[in-house]
Coordinates of C-alpha atoms in Angstrom, one line a residue:
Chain K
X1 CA -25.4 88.1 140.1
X2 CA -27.2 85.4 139.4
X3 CA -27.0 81.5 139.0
X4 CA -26.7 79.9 135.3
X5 CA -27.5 76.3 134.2
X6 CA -25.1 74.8 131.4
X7 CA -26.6 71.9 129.7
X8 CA -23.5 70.1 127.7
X9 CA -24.8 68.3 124.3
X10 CA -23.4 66.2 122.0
X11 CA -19.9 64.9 120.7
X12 CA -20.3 61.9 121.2
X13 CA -19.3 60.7 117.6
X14 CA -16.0 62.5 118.0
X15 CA -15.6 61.2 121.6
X16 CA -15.5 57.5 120.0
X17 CA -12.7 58.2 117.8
X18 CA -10.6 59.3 120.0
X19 CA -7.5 57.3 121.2
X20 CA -6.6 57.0 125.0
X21 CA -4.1 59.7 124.8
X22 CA -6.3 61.9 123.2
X23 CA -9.2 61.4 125.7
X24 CA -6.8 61.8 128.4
X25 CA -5.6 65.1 127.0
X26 CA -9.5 66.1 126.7
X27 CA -10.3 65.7 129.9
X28 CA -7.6 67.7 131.4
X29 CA -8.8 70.4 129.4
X30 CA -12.5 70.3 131.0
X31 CA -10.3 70.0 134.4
X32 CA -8.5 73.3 133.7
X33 CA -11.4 75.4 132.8
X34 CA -13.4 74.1 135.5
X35 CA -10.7 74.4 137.4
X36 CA -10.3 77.9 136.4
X37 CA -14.1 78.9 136.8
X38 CA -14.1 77.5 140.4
X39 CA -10.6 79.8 141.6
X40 CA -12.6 82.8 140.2
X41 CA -15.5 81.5 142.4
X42 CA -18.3 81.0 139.1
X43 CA -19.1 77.2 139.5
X44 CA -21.4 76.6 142.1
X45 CA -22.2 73.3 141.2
X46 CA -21.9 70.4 138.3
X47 CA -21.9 66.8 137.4
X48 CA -21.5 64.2 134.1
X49 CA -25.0 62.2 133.1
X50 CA -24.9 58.9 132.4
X51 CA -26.3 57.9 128.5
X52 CA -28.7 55.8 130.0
X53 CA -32.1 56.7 131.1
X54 CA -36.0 56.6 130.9
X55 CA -38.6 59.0 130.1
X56 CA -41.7 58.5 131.9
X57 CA -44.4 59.5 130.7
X58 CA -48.7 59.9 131.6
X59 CA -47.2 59.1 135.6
X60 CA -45.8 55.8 134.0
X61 CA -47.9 54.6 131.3
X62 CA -46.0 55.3 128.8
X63 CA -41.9 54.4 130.2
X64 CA -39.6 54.9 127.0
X65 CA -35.8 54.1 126.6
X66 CA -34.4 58.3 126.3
X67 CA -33.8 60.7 126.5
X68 CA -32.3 60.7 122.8
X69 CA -33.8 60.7 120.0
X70 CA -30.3 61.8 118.3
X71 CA -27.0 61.8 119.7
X72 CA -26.3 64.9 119.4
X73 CA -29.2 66.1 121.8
X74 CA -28.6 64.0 124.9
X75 CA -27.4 65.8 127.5
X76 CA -24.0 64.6 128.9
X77 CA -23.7 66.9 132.0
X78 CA -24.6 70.2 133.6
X79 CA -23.0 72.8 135.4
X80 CA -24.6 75.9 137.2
X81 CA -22.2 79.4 137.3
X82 CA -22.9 82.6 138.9
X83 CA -22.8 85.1 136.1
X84 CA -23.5 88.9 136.1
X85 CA -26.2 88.3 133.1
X86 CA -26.6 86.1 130.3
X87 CA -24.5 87.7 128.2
X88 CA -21.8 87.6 131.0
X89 CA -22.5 83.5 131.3
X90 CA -22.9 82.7 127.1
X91 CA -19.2 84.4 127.7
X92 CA -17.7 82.4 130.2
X93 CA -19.0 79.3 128.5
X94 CA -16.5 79.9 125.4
X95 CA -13.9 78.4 127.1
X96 CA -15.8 75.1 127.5
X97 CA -13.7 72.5 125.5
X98 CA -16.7 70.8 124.3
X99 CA -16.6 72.9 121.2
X100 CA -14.0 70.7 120.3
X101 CA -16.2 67.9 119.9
X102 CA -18.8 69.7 118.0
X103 CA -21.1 69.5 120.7
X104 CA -23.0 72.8 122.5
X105 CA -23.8 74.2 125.4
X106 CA -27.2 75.4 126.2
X107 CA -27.0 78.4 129.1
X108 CA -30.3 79.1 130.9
X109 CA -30.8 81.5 134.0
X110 CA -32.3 79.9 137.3
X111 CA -34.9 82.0 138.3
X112 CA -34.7 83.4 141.6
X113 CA -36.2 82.3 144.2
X114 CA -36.2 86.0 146.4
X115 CA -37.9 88.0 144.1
Chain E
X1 CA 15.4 56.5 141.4
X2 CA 13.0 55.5 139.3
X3 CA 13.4 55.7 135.4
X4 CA 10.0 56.6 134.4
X5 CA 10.2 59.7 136.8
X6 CA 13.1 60.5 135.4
X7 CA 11.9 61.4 131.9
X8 CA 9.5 64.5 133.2
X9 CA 6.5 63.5 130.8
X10 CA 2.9 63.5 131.3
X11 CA 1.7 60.1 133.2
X12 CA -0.1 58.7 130.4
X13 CA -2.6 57.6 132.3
X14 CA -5.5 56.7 129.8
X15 CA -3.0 54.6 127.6
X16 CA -1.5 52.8 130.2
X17 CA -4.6 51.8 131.7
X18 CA -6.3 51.2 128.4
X19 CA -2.6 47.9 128.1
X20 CA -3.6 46.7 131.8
X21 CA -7.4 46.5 131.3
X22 CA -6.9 44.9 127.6
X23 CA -4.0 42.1 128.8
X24 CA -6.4 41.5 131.9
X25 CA -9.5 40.8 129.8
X26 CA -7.8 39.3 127.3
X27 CA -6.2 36.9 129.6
X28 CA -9.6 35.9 131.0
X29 CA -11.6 35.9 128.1
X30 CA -9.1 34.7 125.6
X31 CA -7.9 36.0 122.4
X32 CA -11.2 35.2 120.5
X33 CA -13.2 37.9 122.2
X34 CA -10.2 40.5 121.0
X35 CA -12.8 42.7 119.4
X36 CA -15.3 43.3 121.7
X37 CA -12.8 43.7 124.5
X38 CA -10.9 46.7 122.8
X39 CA -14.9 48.1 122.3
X40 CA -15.4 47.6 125.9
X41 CA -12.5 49.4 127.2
X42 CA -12.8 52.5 124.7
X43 CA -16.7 52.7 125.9
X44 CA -15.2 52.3 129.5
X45 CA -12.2 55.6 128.7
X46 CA -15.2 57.7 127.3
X47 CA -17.0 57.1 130.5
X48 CA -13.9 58.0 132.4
X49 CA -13.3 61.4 130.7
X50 CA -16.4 62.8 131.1
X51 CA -16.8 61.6 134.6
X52 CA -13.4 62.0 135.8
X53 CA -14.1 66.0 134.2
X54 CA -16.1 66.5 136.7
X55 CA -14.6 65.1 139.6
X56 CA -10.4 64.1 140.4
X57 CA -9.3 60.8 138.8
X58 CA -10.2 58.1 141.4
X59 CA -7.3 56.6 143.7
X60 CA -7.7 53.2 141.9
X61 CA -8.5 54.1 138.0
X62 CA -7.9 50.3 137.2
X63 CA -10.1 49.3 139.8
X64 CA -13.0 51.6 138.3
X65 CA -12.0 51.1 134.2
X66 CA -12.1 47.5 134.8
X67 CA -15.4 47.3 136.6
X68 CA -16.9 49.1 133.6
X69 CA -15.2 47.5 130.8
X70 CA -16.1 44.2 132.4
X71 CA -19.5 45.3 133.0
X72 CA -19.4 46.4 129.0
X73 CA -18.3 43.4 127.8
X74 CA -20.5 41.4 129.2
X75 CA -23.1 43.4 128.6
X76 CA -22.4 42.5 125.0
X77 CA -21.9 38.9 125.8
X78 CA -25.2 38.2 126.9
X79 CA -26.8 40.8 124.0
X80 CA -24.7 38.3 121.8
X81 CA -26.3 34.8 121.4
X82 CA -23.6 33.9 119.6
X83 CA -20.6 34.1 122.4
X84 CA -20.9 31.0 124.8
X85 CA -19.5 32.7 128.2
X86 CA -16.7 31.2 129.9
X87 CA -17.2 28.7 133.0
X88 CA -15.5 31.4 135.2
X89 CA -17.0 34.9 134.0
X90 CA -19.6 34.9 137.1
X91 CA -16.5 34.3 139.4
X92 CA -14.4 36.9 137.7
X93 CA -17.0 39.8 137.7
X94 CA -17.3 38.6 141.7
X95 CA -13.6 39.2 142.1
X96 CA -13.4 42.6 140.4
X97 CA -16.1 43.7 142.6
X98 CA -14.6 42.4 145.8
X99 CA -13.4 45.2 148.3
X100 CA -9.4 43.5 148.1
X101 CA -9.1 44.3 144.4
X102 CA -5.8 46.4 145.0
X103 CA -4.4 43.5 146.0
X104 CA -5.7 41.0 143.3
X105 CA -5.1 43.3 140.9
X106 CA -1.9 44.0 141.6
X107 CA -0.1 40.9 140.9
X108 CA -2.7 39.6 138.2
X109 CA -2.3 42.7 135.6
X110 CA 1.2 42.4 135.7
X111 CA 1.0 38.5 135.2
X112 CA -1.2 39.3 132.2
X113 CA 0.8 42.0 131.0
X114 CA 4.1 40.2 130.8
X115 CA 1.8 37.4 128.8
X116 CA 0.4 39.7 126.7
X117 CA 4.2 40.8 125.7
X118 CA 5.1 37.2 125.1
X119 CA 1.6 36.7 122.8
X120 CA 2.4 39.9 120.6
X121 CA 6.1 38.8 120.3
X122 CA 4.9 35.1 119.5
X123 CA 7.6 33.6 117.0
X124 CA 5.4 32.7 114.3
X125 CA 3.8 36.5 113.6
X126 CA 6.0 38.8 111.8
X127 CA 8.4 41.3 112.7
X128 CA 5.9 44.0 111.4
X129 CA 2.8 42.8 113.5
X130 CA 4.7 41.8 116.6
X131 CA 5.4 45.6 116.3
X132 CA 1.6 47.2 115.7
X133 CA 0.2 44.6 117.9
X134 CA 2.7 45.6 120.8
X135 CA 1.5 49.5 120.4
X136 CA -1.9 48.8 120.0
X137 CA -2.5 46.1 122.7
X138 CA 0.4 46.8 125.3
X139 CA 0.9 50.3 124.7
X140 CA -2.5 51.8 124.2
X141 CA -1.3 53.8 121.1
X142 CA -4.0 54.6 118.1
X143 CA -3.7 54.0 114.2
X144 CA -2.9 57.4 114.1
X145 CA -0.4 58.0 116.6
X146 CA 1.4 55.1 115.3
X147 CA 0.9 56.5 111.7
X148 CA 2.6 59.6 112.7
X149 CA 5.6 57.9 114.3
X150 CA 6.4 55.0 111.4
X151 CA 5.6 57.6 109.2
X152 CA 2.8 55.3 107.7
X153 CA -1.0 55.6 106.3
X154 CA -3.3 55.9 109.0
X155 CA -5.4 53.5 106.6
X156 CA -2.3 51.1 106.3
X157 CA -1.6 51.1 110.0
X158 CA -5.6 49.9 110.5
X159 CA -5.2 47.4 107.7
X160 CA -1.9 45.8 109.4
X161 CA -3.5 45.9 113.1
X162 CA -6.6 43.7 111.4
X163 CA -4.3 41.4 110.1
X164 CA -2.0 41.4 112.8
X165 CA -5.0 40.0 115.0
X166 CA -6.0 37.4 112.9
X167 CA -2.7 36.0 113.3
X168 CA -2.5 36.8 116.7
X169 CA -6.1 34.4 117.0
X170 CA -4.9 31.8 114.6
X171 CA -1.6 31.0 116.9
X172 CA -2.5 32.5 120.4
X173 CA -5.7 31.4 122.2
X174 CA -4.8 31.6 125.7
X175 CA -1.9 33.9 127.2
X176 CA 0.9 32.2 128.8
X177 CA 4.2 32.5 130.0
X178 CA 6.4 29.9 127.6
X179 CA 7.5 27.4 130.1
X180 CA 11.0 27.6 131.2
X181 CA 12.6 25.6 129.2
X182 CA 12.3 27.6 126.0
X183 CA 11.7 31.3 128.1
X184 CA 15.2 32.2 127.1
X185 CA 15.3 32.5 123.5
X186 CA 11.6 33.7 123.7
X187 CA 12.8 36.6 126.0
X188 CA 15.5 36.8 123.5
X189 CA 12.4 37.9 120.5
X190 CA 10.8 40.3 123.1
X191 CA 14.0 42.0 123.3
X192 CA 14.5 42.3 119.6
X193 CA 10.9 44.1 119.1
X194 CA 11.4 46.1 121.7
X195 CA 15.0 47.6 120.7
X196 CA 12.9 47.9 117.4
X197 CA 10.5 49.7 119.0
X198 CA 13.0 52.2 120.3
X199 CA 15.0 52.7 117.5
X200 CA 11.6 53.0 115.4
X201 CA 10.8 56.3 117.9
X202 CA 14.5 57.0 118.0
X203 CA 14.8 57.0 114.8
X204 CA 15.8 60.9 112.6
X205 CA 12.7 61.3 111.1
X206 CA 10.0 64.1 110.0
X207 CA 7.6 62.4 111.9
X208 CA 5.9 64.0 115.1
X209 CA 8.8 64.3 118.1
X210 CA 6.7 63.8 121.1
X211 CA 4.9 60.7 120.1
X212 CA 8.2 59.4 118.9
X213 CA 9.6 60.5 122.2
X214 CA 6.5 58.2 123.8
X215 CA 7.5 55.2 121.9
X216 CA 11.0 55.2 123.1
X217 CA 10.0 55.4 126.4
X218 CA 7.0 52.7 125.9
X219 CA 9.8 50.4 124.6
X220 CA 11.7 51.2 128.2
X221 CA 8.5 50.5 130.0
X222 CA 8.2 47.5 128.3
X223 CA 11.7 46.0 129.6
X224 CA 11.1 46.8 132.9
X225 CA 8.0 44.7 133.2
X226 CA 10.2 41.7 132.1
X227 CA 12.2 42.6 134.8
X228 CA 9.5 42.3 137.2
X229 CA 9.1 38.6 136.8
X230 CA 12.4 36.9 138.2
X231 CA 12.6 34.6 135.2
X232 CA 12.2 36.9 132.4
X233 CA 14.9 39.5 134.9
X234 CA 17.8 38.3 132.7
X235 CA 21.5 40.2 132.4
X236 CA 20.1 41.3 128.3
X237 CA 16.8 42.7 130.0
X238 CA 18.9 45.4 132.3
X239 CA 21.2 45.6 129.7
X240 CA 19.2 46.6 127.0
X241 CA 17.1 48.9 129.5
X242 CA 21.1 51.1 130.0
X243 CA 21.2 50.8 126.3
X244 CA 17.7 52.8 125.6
X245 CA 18.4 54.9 129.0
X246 CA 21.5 56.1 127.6
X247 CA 20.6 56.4 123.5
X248 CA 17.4 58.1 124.9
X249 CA 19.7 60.8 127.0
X250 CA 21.0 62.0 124.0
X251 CA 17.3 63.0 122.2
X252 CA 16.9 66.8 122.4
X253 CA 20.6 67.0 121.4
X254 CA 19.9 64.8 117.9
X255 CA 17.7 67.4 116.4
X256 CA 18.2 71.2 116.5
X257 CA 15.1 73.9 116.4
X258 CA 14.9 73.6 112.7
X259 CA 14.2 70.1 112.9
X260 CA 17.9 69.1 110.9
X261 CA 19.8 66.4 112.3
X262 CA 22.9 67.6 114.6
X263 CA 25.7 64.9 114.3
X264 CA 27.8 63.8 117.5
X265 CA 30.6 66.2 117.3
X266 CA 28.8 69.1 117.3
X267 CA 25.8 68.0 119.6
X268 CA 24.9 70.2 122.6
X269 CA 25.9 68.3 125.8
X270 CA 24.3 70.4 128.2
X271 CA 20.7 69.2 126.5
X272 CA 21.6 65.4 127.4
X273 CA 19.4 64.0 129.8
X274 CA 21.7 63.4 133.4
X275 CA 18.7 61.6 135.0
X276 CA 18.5 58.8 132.3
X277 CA 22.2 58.5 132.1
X278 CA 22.4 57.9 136.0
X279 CA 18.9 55.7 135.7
X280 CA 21.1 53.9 132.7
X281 CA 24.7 53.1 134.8
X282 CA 22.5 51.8 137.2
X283 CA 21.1 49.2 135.0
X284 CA 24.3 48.6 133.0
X285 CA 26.0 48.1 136.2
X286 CA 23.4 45.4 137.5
X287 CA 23.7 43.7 134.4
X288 CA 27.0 43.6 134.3
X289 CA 26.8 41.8 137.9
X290 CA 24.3 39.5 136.9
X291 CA 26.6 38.3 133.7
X292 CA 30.0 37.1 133.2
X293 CA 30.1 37.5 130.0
X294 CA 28.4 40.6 128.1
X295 CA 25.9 40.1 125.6
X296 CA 25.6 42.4 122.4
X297 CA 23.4 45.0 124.8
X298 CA 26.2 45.1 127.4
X299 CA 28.3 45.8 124.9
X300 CA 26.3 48.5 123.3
X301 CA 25.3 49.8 125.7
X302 CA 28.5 50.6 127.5
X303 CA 29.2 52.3 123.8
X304 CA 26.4 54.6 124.2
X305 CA 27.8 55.3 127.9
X306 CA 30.6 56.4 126.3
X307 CA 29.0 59.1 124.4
X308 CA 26.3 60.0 126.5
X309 CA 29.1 61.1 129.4
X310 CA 32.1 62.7 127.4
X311 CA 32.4 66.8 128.4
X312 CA 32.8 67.1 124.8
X313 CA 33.3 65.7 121.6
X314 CA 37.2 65.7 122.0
X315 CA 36.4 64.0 125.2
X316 CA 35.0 60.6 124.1
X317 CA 37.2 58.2 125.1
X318 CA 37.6 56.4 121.7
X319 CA 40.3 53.3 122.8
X320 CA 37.7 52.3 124.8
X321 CA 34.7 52.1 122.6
X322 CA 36.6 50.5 120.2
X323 CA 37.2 47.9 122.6
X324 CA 34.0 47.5 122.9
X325 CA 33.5 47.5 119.2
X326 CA 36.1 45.0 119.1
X327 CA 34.2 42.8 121.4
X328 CA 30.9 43.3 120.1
X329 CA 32.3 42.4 116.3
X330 CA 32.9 38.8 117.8
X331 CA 29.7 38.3 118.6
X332 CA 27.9 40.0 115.6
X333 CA 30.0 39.9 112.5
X334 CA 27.6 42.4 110.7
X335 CA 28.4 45.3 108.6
X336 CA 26.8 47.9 110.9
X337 CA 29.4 46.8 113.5
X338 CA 31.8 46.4 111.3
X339 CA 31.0 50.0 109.6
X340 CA 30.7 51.5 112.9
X341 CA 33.5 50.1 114.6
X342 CA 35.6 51.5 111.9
X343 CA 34.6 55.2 113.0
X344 CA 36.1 54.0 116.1
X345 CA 39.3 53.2 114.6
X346 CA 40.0 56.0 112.6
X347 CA 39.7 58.1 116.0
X348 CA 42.7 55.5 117.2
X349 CA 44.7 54.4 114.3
X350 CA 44.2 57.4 112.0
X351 CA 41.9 57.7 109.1
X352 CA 44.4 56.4 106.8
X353 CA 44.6 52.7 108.3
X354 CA 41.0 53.3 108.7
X355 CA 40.3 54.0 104.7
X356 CA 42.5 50.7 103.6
X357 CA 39.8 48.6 106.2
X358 CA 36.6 50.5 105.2
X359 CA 37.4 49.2 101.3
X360 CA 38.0 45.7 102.2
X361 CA 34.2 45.5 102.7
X362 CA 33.0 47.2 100.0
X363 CA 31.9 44.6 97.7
X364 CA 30.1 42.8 101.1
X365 CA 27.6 45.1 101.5
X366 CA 23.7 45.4 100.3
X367 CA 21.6 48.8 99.8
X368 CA 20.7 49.8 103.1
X369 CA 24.1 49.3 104.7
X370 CA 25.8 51.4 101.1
X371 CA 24.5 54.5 102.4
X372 CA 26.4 54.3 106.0
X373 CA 29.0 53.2 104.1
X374 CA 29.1 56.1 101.9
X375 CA 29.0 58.7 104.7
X376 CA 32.0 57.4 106.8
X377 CA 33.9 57.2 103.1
X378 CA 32.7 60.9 102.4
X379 CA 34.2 61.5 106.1
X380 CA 37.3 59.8 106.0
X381 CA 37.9 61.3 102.4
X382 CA 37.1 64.9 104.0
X383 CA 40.0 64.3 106.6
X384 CA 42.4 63.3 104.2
X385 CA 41.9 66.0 101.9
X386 CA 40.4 64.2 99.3
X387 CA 37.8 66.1 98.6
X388 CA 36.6 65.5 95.1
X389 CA 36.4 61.8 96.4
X390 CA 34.2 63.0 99.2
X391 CA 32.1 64.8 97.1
X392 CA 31.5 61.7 95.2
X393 CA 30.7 59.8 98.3
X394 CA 28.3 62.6 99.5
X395 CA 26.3 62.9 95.9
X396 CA 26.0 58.6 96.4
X397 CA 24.9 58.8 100.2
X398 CA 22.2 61.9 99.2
X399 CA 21.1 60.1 96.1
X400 CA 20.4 56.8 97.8
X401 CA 18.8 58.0 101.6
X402 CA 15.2 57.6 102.1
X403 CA 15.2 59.5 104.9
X404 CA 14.2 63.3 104.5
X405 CA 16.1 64.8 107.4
X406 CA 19.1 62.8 106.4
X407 CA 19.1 63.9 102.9
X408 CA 19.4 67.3 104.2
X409 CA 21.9 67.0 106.3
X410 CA 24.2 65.6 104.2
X411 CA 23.0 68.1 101.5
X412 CA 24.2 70.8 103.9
X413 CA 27.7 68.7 104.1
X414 CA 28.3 68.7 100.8
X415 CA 27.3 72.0 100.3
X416 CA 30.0 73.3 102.8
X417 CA 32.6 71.0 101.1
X418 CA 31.5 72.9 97.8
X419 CA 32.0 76.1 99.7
X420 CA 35.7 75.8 101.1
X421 CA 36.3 74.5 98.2
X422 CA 35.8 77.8 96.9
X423 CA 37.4 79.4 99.4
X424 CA 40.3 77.7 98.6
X425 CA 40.8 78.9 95.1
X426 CA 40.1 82.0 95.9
X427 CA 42.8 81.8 98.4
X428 CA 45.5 80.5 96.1
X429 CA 44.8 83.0 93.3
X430 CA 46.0 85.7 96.0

């Protein structure tokens, strides 16, 4: 087993569009699946970004307003998962309801430590 | 108990707080800022969803959306040379972020809320707006949901709501309570647009059930905020709330599986909702104490108890609705009472005495009121075995409905009348 990183990008343009019942309906579906991943003990960890931030760059000669260049690229949240491989967790990020949005999910493996 | 528990939906949380936080800020920051106060709170939801993901809903939500839609708007504000703030916005973001918000919150969303009902029902916007601007600003509804249940254009619906604010700027700048001395006939309006509300949702239509469904029981939430406030609590309010508890316990049993209307006598009792016809006797009953004489919602209401509590339909106690009817017909001479009363009667009197009253009004009527009278001709004719007269009564009520679902259901009538009276020469040939 090891541990996966999910970066979640994107949908933001369909996020704006959305009505309050709509959002509200949204958001219980990210609580069931990570709701569901936790019971079958695959999250480890996770947490929402906020849109704001700075890129520092040349230790802080150059400080820019970012990350985003596009919408679609700035990272909303992560989430790390224990997976068998990265088959296994590219699998079990299907069910994130991002896709409804249009948005992706970018899976990485977290290198162990304990080689 | 309580009446909103009592309909088993889905806390519509996000809508709900999306009414408080807009009647709040609007209250503050006037009707002017309109705009950039619905931006503020739809930035503020979107930060909500993908936070609250993540972690449980937080025990206050309006204490969190309204720090951030605050904190938006007045972000924009001060991006905004345009916008001169208000003398008190310093003291106001202080007070959101003090620790006692619960309490200060409390008491001042529902003072704005009841406000914001009295703006979107002001007197001088239309009938039409009073209604998109209740959904949109009270209710938290979209263009779209409110598409689907008035069966309009999304595009037409976002037209309205524009227009519909203008007006709402042009004669509203601050929210207020009308002073006492004209609250009455004021509550009066609020009333009206509510009950249009309901019967908007309530309404037979091919439109989607569940957000209809939600509009009824936003036009019930909407009444019991009046009653919150101990001058808008008036007999009509309570009254009006037992009217919508008791037409709304009779939903599921209006519309079958294949979406076709089911009419009273052959509705399915055991889907009427017990909960809301408890929740409604216990309004009706406080109203009736508060009154001494009923007003037109006592009146219908205690009609609509009558239906919603018979066993069956050779169970409704017909003398006493139309003693009801009788009653209400004093007070509203119109020809839906008069048209409906007359159902009434024919259940007492017979359908014969019934018939010779039903065509003393026939010249009276307009277009919208022809097609109800059509149907109860069509039925009366039906009982007294006139049945080519009925048929003729049936081809005018299809012919002249707009609605879909009633088109077919009175297609299907006519049909069956078609159909025995087939039967019946077959029969008399043996």
């Amino acid at each position: 087993m090891s541990n996966f990183l999910y970066l979640f990008r994107g949908g933001d343009a369909s996020r704006i569009q959305q009505s309050p019942e709509e959002m509200q309906a949204h958001m219980q579906k990210w609580g069931a699946w990570m709701g569901g991943l936790k019971e079958k003990g695959q999250l480890v960890d996770g947490l929402p970004l906020n849109k704001e931030g700075k890129v520092v760059e040349k230790a802080g000669e150059v400080i820019t307003d970012g990350p985003f260049a596009e919408g679609a690229e700035v990272v909303g949240g992560y989430l790390i998962v224990t997976a068998t491989d990265l088959n296994d967790a590219v699998d079990i990020s299907k069910g994130c309801p991002i896709f409804e949005h249009n948005g992706n999910v970018e899976v990485r493996e977290i290198m162990s430590m304990d080689m | 108990m309580n009446v909103m528990n009592a309909n088993n939906l889905v806390e519509h949380i996000f809508r709900h707080e999306y009414g408080k936080i807009m009647a709040l800020l609007v209250h503050k920051f006037g009707t002017t800022q309109i705009e950039i106060i619905e931006d503020a709170i739809q930035d503020a939801l979107i930060k909500a969803m993908q936070v609250w993901s993540f972690k449980k809903i937080p025990d206050n939500p309006t204490g969190w959306l309204l720090r951030v839609s605050s904190n938006n708007l007045i972000d924009t504000i001060r991006r905004s040379k345009k916008i001169t703030l208000h003398q008190d916005v310093n003291e106001f973001l202080e007070g959101i972020n003090s620790k006692n918000e619960n309490v200060l919150l409390g008491n001042e969303i529902n003072d704005s809320r009841l406000k914001m009902i009295f703006a979107c029902c002001h007197p001088s916007i239309s009938q039409e707006y009073q209604i998109i601007l209740s959904l949109k600003l009270i209710s938290g509804f979209s263009n779209k949901e409110i598409a689907k249940a008035l069966l309009k254009k999304e595009e037409a619906v976002a037209k309205s709501f524009t227009r519909a604010k203008k007006k709402l700027k042009v004669h509203i700048k601050n929210l207020e309570i009308p002073v006492e001395l004209g609250l009455r006939s004021r509550v009066n309006i609020v009333l009206k647009i509510i009950y249009l509300l309901f019967s908007e949702g309530y309404k037979a239509t091919t439109g989607e059930d569940l957000i209809k469904k939600d509009m009824c029981f936003e036009a019930i939430r909407l009444a019991l905020l009046l009653t919150e406030n101990k001058y808008c609590n008036q007999p009509e309010v309570n009254a009006l709330i037992a009217l919508m508890c008791f037409h709304a316990s009779r939903f599921e049993a209006r519309i079958d599986d294949n979406n076709e209307i089911v009419d009273l006598e052959h509705h399915d009792r055991m889907k009427y909702d017990r909960d809301l016809i408890i929740v409604g006797n216990q309004y009706l009953e406080l109203a009736t104490r508060q009154s001494e004489e009923p007003s037109s919602y006592h009146l219908q209401a205690a009609i609509s108890y009558c239906y919603s509590i018979a066993e069956s339909f050779s169970k409704i106690d017909w003398s006493t609705i139309l003693e009801f009817y009788d009653l209400l017909l004093k007070k509203q001479r119109t020809p839906i009472v008069i048209l409906n009363r007359l159902i009434s009667f024919s259940k007492v009197y017979g359908t014969g005495k019934a018939m010779l009253e039903l065509k003393l009004y026939e010249q009276s009527l307009n277009y919208t009121e022809t097609t109800l009278y059509n149907a109860i001709k069509a039925e009366f004719f039906n009982d007294l075995r006139k049945y080519d007269e009925s048929k003729l009564a049936l081809k005018s009520v299809i012919e002249n409905t707009q609605n879909p679902l009633e088109k077919k259901h009175f297609e299907k009538k006519l049909e069956l009348l078609l159909y025995n009276e087939k039967a019946r020469t077959i029969k008399s040939r043996h």
